[in-house]
mmCIF file of N, CA and C in Angstrom:
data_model
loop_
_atom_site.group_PDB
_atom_site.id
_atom_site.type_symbol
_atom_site.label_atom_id
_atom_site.label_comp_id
_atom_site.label_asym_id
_atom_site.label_seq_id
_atom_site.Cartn_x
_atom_site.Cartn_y
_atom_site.Cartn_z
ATOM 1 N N UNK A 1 104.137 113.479 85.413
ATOM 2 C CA UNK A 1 104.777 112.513 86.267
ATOM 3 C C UNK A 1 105.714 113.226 87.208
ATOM 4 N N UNK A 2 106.563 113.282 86.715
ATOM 5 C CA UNK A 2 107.718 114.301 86.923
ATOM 6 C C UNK A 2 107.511 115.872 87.730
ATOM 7 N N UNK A 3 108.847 116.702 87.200
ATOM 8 C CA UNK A 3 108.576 117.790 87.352
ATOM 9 C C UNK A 3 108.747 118.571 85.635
ATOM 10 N N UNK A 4 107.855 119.102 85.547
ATOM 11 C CA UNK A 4 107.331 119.548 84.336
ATOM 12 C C UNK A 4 107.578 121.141 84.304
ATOM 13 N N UNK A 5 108.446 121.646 83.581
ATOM 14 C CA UNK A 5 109.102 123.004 83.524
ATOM 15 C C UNK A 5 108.936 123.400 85.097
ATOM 16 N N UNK A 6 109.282 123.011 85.761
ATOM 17 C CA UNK A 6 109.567 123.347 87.125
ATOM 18 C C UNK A 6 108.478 122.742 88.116
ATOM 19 N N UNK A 7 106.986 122.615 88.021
ATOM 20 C CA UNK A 7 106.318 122.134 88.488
ATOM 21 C C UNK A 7 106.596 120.457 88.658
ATOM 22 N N UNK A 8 105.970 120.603 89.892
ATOM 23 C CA UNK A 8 105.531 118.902 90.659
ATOM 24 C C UNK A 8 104.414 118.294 90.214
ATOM 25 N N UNK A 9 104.703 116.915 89.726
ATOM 26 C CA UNK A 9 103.244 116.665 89.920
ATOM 27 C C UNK A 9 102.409 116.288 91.171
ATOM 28 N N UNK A 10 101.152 116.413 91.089
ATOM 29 C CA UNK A 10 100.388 116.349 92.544
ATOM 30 C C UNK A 10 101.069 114.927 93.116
ATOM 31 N N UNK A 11 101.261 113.820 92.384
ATOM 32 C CA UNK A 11 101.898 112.127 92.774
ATOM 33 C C UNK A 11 103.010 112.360 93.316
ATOM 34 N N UNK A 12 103.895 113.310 92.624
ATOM 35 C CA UNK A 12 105.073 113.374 92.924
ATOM 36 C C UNK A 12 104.574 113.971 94.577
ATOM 37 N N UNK A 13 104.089 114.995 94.682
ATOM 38 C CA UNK A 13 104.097 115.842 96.066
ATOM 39 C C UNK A 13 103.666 115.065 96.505
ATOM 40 N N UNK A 14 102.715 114.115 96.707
ATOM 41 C CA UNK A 14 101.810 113.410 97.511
ATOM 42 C C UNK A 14 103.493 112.307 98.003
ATOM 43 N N UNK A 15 103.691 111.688 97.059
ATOM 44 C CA UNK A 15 104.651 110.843 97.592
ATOM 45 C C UNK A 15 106.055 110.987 98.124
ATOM 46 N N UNK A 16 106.322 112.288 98.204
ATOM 47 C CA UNK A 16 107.178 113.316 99.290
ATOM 48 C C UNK A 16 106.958 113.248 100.370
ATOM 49 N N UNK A 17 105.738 113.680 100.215
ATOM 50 C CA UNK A 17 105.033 113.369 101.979
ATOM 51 C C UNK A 17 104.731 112.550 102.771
ATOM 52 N N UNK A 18 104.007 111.136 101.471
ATOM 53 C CA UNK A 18 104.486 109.771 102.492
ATOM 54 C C UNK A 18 106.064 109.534 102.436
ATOM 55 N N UNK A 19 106.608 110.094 101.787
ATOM 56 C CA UNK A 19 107.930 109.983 102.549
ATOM 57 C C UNK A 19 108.656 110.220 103.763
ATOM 58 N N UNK A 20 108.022 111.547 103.911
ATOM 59 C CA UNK A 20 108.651 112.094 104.769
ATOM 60 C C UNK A 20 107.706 111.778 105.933
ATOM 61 N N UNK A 21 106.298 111.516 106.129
ATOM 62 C CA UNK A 21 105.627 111.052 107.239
ATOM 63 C C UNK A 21 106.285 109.756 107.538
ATOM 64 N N UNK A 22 106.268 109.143 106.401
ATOM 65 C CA UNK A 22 106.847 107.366 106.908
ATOM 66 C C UNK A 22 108.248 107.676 107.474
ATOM 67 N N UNK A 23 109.231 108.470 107.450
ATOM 68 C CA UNK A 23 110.397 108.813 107.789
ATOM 69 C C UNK A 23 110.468 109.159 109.303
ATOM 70 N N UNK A 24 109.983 109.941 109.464
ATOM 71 C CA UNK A 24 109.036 110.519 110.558
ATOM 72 C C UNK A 24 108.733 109.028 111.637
ATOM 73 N N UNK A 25 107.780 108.777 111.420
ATOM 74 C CA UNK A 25 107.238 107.322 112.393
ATOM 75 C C UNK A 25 108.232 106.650 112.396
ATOM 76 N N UNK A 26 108.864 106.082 111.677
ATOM 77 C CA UNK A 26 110.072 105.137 111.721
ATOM 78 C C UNK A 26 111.081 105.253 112.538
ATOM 79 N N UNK A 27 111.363 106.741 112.150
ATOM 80 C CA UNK A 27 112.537 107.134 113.093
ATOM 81 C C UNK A 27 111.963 106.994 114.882
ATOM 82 N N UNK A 28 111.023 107.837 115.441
ATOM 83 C CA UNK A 28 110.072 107.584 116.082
ATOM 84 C C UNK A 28 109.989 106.043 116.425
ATOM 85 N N UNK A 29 110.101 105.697 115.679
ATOM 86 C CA UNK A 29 109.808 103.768 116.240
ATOM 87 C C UNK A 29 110.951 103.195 116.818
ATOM 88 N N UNK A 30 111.726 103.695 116.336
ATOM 89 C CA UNK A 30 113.167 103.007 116.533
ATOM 90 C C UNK A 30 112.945 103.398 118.008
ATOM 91 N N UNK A 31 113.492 104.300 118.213
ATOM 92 C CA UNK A 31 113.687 105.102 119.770
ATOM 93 C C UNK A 31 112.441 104.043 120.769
ATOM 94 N N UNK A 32 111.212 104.669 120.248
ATOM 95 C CA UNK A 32 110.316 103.303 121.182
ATOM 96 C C UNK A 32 110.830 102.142 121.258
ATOM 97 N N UNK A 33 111.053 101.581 120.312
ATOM 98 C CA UNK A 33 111.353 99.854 120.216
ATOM 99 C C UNK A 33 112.444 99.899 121.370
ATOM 100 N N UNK A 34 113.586 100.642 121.182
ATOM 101 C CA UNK A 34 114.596 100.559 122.025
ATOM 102 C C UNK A 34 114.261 100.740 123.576
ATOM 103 N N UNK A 35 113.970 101.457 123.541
ATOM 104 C CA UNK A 35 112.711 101.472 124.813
ATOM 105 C C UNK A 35 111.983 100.351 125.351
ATOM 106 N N UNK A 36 111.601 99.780 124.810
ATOM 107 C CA UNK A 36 110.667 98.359 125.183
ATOM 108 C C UNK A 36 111.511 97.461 125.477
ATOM 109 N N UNK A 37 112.568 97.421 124.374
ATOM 110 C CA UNK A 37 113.514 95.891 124.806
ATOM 111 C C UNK A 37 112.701 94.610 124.163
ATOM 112 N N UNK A 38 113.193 93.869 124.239
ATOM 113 C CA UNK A 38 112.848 92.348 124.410
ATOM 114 C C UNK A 38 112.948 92.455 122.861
ATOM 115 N N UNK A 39 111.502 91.462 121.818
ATOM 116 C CA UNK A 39 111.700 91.840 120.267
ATOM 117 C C UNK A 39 111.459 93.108 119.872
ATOM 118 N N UNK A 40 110.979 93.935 120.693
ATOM 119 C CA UNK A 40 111.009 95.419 119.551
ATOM 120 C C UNK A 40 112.128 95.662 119.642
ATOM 121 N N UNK A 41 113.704 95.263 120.157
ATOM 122 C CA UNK A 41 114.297 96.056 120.089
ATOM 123 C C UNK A 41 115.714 94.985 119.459
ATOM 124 N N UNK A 42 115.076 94.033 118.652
ATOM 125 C CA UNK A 42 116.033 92.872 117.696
ATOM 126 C C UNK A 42 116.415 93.912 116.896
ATOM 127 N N UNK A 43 117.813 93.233 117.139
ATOM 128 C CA UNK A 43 118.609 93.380 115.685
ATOM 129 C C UNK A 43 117.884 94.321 113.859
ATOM 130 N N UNK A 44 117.363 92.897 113.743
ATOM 131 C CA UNK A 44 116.725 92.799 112.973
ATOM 132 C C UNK A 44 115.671 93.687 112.511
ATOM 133 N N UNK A 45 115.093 93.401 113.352
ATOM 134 C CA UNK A 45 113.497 94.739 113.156
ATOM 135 C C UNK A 45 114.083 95.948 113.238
ATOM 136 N N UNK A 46 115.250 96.791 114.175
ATOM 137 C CA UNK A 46 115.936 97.723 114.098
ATOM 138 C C UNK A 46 116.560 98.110 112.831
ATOM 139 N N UNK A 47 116.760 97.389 112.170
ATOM 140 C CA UNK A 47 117.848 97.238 110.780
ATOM 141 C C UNK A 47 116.506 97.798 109.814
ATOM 142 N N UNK A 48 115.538 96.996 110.040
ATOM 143 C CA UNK A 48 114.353 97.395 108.934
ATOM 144 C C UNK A 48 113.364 98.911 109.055
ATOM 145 N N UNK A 49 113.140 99.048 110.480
ATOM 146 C CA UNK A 49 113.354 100.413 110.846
ATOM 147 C C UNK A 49 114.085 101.830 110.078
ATOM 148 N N UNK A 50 115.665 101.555 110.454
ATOM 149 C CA UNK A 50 116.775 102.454 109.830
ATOM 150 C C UNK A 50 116.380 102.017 108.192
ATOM 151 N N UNK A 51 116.244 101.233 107.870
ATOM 152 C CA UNK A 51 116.543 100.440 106.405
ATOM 153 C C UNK A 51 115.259 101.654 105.594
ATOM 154 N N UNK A 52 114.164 101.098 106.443
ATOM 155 C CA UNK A 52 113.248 102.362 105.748
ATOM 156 C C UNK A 52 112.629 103.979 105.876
ATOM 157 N N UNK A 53 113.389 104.324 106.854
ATOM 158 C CA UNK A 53 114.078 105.493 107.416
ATOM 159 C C UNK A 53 114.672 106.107 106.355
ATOM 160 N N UNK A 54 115.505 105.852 106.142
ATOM 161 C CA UNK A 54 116.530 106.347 105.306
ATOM 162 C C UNK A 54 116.315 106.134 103.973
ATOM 163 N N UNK A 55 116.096 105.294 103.733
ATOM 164 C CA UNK A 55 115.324 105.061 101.610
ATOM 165 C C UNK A 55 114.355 106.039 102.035
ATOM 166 N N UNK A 56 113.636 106.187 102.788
ATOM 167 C CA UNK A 56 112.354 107.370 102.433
ATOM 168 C C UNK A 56 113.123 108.582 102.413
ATOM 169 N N UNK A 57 113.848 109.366 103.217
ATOM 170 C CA UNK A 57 114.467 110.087 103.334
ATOM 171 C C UNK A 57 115.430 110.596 102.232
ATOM 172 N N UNK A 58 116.019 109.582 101.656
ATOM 173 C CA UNK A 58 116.420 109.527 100.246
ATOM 174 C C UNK A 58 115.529 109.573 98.846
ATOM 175 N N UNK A 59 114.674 108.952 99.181
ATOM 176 C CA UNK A 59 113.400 108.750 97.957
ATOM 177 C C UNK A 59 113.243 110.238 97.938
ATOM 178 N N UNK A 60 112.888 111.187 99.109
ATOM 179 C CA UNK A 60 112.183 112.503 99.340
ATOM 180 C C UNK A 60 113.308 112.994 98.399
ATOM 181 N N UNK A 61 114.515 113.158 98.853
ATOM 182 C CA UNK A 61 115.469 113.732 98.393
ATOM 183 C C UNK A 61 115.565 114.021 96.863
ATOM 184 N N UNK A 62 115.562 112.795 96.742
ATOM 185 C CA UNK A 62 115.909 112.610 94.880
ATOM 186 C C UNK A 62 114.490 113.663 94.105
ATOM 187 N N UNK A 63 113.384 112.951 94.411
ATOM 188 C CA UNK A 63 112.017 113.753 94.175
ATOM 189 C C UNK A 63 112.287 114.866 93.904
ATOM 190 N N UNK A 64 112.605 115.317 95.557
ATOM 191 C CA UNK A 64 112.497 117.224 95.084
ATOM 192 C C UNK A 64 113.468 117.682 94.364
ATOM 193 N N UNK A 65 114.779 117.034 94.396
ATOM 194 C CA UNK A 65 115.962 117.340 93.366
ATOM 195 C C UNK A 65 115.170 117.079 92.028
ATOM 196 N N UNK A 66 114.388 116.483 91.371
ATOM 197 C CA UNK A 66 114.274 116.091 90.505
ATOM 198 C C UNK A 66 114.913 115.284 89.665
ATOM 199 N N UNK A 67 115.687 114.508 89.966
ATOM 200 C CA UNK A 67 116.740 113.232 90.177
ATOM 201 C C UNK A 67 116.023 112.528 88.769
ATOM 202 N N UNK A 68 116.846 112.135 87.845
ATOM 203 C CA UNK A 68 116.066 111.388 87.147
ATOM 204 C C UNK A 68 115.938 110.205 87.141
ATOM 205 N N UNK A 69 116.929 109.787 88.601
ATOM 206 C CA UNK A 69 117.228 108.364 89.290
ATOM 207 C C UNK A 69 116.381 108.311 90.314
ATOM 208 N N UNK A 70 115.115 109.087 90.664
ATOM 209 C CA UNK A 70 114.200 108.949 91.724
ATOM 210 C C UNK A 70 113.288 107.625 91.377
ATOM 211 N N UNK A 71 113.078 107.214 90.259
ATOM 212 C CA UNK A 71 111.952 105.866 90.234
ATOM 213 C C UNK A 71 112.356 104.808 90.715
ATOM 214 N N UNK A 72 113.878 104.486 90.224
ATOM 215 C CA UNK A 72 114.852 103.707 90.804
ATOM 216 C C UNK A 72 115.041 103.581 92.508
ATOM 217 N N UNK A 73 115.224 104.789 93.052
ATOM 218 C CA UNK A 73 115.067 104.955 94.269
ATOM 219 C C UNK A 73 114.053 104.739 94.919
ATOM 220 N N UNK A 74 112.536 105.098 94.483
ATOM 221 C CA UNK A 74 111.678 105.007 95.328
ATOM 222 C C UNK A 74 110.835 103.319 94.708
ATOM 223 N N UNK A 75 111.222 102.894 93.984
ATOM 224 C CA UNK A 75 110.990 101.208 94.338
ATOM 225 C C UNK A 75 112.336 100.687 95.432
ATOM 226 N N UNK A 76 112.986 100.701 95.152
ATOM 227 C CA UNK A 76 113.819 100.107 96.652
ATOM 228 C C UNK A 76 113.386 101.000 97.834
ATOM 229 N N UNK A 77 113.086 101.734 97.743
ATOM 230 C CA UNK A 77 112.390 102.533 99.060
ATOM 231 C C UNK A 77 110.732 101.699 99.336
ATOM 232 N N UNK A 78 110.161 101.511 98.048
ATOM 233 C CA UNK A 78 108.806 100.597 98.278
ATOM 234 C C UNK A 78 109.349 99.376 99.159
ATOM 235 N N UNK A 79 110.065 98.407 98.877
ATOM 236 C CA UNK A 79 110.242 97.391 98.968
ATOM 237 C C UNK A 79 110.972 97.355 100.594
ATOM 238 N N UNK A 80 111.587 98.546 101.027
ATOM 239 C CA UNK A 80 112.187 98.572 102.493
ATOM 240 C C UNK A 80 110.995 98.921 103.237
ATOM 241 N N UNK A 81 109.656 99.331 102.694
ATOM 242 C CA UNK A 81 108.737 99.909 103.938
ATOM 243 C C UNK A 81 107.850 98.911 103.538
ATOM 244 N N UNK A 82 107.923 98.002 103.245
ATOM 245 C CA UNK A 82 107.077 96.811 102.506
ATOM 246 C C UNK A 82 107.530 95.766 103.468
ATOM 247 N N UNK A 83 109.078 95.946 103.938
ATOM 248 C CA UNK A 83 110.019 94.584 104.804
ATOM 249 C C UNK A 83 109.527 95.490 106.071
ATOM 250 N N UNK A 84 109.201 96.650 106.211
ATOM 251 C CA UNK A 84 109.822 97.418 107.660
ATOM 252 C C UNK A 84 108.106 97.182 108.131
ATOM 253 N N UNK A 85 107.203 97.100 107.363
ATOM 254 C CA UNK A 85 105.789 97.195 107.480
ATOM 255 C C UNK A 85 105.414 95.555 108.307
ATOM 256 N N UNK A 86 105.942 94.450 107.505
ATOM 257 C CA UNK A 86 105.664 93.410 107.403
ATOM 258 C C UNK A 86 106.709 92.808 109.271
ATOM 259 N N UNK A 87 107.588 93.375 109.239
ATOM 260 C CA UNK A 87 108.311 93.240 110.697
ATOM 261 C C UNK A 87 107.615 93.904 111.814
ATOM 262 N N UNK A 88 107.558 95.089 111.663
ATOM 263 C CA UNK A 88 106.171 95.762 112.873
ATOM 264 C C UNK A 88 104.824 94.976 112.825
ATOM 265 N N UNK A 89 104.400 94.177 112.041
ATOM 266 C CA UNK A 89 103.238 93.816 112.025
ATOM 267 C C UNK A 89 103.562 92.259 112.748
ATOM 268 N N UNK A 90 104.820 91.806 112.256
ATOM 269 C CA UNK A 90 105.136 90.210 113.524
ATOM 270 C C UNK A 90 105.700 90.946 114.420
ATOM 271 N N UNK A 91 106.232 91.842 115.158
ATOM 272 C CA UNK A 91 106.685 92.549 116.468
ATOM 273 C C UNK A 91 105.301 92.661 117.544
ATOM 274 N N UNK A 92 104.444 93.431 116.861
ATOM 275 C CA UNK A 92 103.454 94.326 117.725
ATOM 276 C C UNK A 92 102.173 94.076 117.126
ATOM 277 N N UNK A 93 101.127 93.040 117.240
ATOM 278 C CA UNK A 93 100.265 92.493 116.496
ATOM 279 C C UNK A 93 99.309 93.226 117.373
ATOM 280 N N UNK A 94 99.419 93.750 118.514
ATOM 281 C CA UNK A 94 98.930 94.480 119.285
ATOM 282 C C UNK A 94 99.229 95.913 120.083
ATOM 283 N N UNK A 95 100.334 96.347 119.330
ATOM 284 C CA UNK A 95 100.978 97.315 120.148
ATOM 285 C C UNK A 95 100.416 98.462 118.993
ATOM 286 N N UNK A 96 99.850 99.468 119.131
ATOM 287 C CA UNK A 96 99.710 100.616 118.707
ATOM 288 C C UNK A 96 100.660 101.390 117.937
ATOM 289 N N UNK A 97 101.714 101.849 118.381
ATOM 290 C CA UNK A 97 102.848 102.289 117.778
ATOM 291 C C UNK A 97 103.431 101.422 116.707
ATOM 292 N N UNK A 98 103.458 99.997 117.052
ATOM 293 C CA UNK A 98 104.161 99.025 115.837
ATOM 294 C C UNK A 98 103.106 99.411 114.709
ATOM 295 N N UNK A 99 101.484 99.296 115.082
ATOM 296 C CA UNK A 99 100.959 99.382 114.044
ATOM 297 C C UNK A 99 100.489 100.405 113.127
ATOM 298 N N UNK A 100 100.141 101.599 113.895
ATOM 299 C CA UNK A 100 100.543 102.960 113.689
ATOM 300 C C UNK A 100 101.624 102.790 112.452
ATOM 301 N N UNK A 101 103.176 102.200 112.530
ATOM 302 C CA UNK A 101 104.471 102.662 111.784
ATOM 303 C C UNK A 101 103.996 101.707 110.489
ATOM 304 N N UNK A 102 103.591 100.394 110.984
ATOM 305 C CA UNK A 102 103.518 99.437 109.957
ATOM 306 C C UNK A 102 102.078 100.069 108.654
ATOM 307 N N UNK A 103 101.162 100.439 109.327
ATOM 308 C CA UNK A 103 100.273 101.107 107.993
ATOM 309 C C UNK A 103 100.804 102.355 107.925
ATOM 310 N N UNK A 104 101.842 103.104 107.899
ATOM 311 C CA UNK A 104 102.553 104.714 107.475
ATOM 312 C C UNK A 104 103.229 103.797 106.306
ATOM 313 N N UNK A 105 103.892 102.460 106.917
ATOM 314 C CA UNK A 105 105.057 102.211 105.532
ATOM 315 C C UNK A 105 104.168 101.414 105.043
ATOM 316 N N UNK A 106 103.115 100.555 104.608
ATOM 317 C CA UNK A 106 102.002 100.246 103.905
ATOM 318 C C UNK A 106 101.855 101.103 102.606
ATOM 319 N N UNK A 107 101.356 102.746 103.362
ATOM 320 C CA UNK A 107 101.054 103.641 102.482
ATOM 321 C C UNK A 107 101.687 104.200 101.815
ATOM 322 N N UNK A 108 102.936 104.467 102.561
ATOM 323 C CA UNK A 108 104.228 104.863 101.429
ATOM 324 C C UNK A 108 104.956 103.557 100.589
ATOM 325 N N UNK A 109 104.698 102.756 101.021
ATOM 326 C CA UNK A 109 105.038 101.519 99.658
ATOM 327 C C UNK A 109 104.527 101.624 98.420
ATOM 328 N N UNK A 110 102.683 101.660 98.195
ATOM 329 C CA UNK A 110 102.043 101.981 97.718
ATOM 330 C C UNK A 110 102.872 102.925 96.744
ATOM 331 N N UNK A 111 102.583 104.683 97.351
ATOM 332 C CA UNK A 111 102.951 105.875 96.681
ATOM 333 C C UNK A 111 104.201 105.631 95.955
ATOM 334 N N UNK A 112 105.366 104.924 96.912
ATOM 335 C CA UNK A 112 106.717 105.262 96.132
ATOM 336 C C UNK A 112 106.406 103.680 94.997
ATOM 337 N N UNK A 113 105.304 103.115 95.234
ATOM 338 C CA UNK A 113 105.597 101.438 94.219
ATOM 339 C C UNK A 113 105.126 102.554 92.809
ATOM 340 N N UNK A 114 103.969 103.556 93.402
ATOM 341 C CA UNK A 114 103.472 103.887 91.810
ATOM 342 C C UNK A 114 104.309 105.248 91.091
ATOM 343 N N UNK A 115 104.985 105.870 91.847
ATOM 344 C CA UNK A 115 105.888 106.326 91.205
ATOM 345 C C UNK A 115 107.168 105.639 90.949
ATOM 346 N N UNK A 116 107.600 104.554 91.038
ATOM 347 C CA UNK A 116 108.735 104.149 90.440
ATOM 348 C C UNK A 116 107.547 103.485 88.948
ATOM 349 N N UNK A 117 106.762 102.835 88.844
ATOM 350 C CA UNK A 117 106.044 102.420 88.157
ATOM 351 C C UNK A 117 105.813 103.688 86.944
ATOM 352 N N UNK A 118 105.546 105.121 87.325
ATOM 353 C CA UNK A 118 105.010 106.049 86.197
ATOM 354 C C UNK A 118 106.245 106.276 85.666
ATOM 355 N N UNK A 119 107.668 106.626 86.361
ATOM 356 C CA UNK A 119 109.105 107.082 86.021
ATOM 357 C C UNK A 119 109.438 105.166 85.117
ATOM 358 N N UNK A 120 109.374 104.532 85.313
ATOM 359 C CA UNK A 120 109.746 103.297 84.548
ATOM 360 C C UNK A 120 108.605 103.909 83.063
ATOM 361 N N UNK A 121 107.467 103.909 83.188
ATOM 362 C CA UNK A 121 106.835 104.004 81.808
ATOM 363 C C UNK A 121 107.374 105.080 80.857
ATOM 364 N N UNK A 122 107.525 106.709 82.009
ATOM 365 C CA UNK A 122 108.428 107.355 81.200
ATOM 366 C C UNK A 122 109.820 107.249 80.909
ATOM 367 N N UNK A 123 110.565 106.721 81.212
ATOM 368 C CA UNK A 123 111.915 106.231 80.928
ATOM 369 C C UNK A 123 111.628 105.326 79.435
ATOM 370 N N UNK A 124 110.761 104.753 79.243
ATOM 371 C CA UNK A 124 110.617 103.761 78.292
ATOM 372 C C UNK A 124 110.074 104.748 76.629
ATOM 373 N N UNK A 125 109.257 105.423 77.474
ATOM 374 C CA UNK A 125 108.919 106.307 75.970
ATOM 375 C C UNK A 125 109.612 107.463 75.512
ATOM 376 N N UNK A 126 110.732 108.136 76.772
ATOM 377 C CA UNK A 126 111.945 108.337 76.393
ATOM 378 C C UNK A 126 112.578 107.917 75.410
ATOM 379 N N UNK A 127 113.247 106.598 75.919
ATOM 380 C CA UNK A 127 113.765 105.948 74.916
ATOM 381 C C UNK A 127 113.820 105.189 73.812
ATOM 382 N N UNK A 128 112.388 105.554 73.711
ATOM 383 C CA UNK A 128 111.726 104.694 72.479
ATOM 384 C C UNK A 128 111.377 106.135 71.365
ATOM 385 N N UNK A 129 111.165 107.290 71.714
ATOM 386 C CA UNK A 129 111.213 108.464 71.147
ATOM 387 C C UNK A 129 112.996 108.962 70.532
ATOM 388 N N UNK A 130 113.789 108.545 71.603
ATOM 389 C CA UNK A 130 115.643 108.232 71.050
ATOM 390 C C UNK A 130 115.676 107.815 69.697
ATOM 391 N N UNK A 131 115.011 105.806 69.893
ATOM 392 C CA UNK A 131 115.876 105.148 69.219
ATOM 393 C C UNK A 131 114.942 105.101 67.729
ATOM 394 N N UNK A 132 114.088 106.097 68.050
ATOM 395 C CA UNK A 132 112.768 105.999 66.172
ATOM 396 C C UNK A 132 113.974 106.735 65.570
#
């Protein structure tokens, strides 16, 4: 799951990278949106933008630290590119770039939903190996 006497697992690396790609486009989006004006450049959709910007950026973080608070992190990181996905997709139902960003955070929802999902199972047999 984890990192295992120093090694990554391939999930773990894989979901670094949609991190850091979805980090990547997002940031990237913002700057466009602002650019366009009108709704790409609400409040709102801006907020969800930064919102999943930065949880990915953080999700990455914790990962490669080996954080044992990364599962934790990268479900609220699922759930911001899940809101940031679902806002580019009512923004730009036709705009390339909205949709471009909206399937990057699609895919990293996914990655970071199933690693908070494998770190929850191991947390559990952790502590079920504790309390025998």
């Amino acid at each position: 799951m984890g990192m295992t006497g120093g090694q990554m697992s391939q999930e773990m690396q894989a979901c670094i990278q949609s991190c850091l790609n979805c980090h990547a486009i997002c940031t990237q989006t913002v700057a466009y949106c602002l650019q366009m004006g009108g709704a790409h450049a609400e409040a709102g959709h801006i907020k969800a933008l930064l919102d999943c910007a930065q949880t990915c950026i953080t999700s990455a973080d914790f990962m490669l630290r080996g954080s044992e608070l990364h599962g934790r992190v990268c479900g609220l990181c699922a759930e911001a590119c899940t809101r940031c996905a679902e806002s580019c997709e009512r923004i730009g139902a036709s705009d390339q770039q909205m949709q471009a960003c909206a399937q990057e955070c699609r895919r990293c929802a996914q990655s970071c939903q199933r690693m908070a999902g494998i770190a929850a199972l191991v947390n559990r047999a952790d502590q079920a190996c504790v309390s025998a």
